[in-house]
Short mmCIF file of C-alpha atoms in Angstrom, two decimals:
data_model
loop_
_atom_site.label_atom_id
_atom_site.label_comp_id
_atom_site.label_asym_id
_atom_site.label_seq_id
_atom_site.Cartn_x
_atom_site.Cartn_y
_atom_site.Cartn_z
CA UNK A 1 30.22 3.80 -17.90
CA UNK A 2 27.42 6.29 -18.45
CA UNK A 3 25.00 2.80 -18.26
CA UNK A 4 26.18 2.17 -14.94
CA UNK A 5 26.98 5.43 -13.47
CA UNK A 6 26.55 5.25 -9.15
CA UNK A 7 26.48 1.78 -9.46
CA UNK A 8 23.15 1.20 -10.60
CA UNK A 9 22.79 -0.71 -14.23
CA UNK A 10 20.11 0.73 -16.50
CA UNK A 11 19.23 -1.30 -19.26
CA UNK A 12 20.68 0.83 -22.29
CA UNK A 13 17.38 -0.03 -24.63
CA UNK A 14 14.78 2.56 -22.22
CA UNK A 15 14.92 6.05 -23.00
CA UNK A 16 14.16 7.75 -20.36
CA UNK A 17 12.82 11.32 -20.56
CA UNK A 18 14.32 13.92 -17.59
CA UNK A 19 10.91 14.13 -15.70
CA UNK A 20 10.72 10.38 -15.04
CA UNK A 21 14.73 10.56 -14.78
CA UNK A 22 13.91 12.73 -11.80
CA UNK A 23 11.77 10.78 -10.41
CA UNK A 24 13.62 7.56 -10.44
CA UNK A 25 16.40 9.09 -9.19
CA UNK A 26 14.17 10.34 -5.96
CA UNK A 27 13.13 6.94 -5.66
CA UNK A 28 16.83 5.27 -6.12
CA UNK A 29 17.95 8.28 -3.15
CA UNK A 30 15.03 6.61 -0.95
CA UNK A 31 16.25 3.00 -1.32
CA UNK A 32 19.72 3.59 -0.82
CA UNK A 33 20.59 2.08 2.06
CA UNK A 34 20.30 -0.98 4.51
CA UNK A 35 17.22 -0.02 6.73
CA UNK A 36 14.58 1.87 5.36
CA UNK A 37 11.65 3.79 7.31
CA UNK A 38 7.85 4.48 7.30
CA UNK A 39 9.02 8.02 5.36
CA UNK A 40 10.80 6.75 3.05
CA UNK A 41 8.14 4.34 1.81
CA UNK A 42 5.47 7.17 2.34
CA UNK A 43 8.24 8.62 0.18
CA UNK A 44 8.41 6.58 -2.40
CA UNK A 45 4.82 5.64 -2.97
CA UNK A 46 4.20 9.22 -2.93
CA UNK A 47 6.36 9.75 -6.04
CA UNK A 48 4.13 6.68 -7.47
CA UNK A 49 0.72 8.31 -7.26
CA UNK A 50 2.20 11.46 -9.08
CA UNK A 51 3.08 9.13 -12.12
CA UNK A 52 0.17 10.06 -14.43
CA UNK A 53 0.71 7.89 -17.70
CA UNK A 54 1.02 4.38 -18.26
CA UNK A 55 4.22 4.59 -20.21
CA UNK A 56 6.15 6.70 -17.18
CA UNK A 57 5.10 4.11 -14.95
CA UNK A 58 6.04 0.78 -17.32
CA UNK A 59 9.52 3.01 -17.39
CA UNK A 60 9.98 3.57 -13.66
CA UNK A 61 8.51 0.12 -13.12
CA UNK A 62 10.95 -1.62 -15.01
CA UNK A 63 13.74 0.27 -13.64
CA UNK A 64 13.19 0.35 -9.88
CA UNK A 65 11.79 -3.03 -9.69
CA UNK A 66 14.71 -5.09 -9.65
CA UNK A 67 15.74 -2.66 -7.13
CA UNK A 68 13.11 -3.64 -3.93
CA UNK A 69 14.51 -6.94 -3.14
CA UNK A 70 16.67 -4.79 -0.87
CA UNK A 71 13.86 -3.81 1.05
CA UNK A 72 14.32 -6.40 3.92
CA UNK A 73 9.85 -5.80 5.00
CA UNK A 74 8.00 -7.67 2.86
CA UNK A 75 5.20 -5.32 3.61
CA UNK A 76 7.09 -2.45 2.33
CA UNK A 77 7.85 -4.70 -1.18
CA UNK A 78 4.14 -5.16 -1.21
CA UNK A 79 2.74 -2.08 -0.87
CA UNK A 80 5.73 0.10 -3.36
CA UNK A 81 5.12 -2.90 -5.60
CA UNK A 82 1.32 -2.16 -5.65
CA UNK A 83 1.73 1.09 -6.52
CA UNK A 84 3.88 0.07 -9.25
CA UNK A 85 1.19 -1.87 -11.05
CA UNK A 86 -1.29 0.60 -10.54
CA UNK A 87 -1.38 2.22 -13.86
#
């Protein structure tokens, strides 16, 4: 199921345009996994400053959200979560 491809569910009602498909994906990549380090953060919250528009990030946001509660450091969900709401 194209909606569920690699095991992660995407909610069918975002289209999402192939730049911030990209970067989603790089993020996904990052957070795959059971322990996660400093450069994959760095990593991640790199990919988050790029994000230029507010509509990108609401996308990304929305996706990849429901995603950190695998991140075991709270720290970690704080500070990818920040970036999140910055825009």
């Amino acid at each position: 199921c194209p909606a569920n491809a690699g095991g992660r569910r995407r909610d069918p009602d975002i289209v999402i345009p192939p730049a911030t498909q990209q970067k989603i994906v790089r993020i996904q990549n990052q957070l795959d996994g059971f322990f996660h380090s400093e450069e994959q953060i760095q990593i991640i919250i790199q990919i988050l400053r790029d994000v230029t528009s507010s509509s990108e990030m609401g996308i990304i946001r929305r996706v990849i959200s429901p995603m950190l509660t695998q991140l075991l450091d709270i720290g970690d969900r704080t500070r990818i979560r920040v970036e999140l709401s910055r825009i």
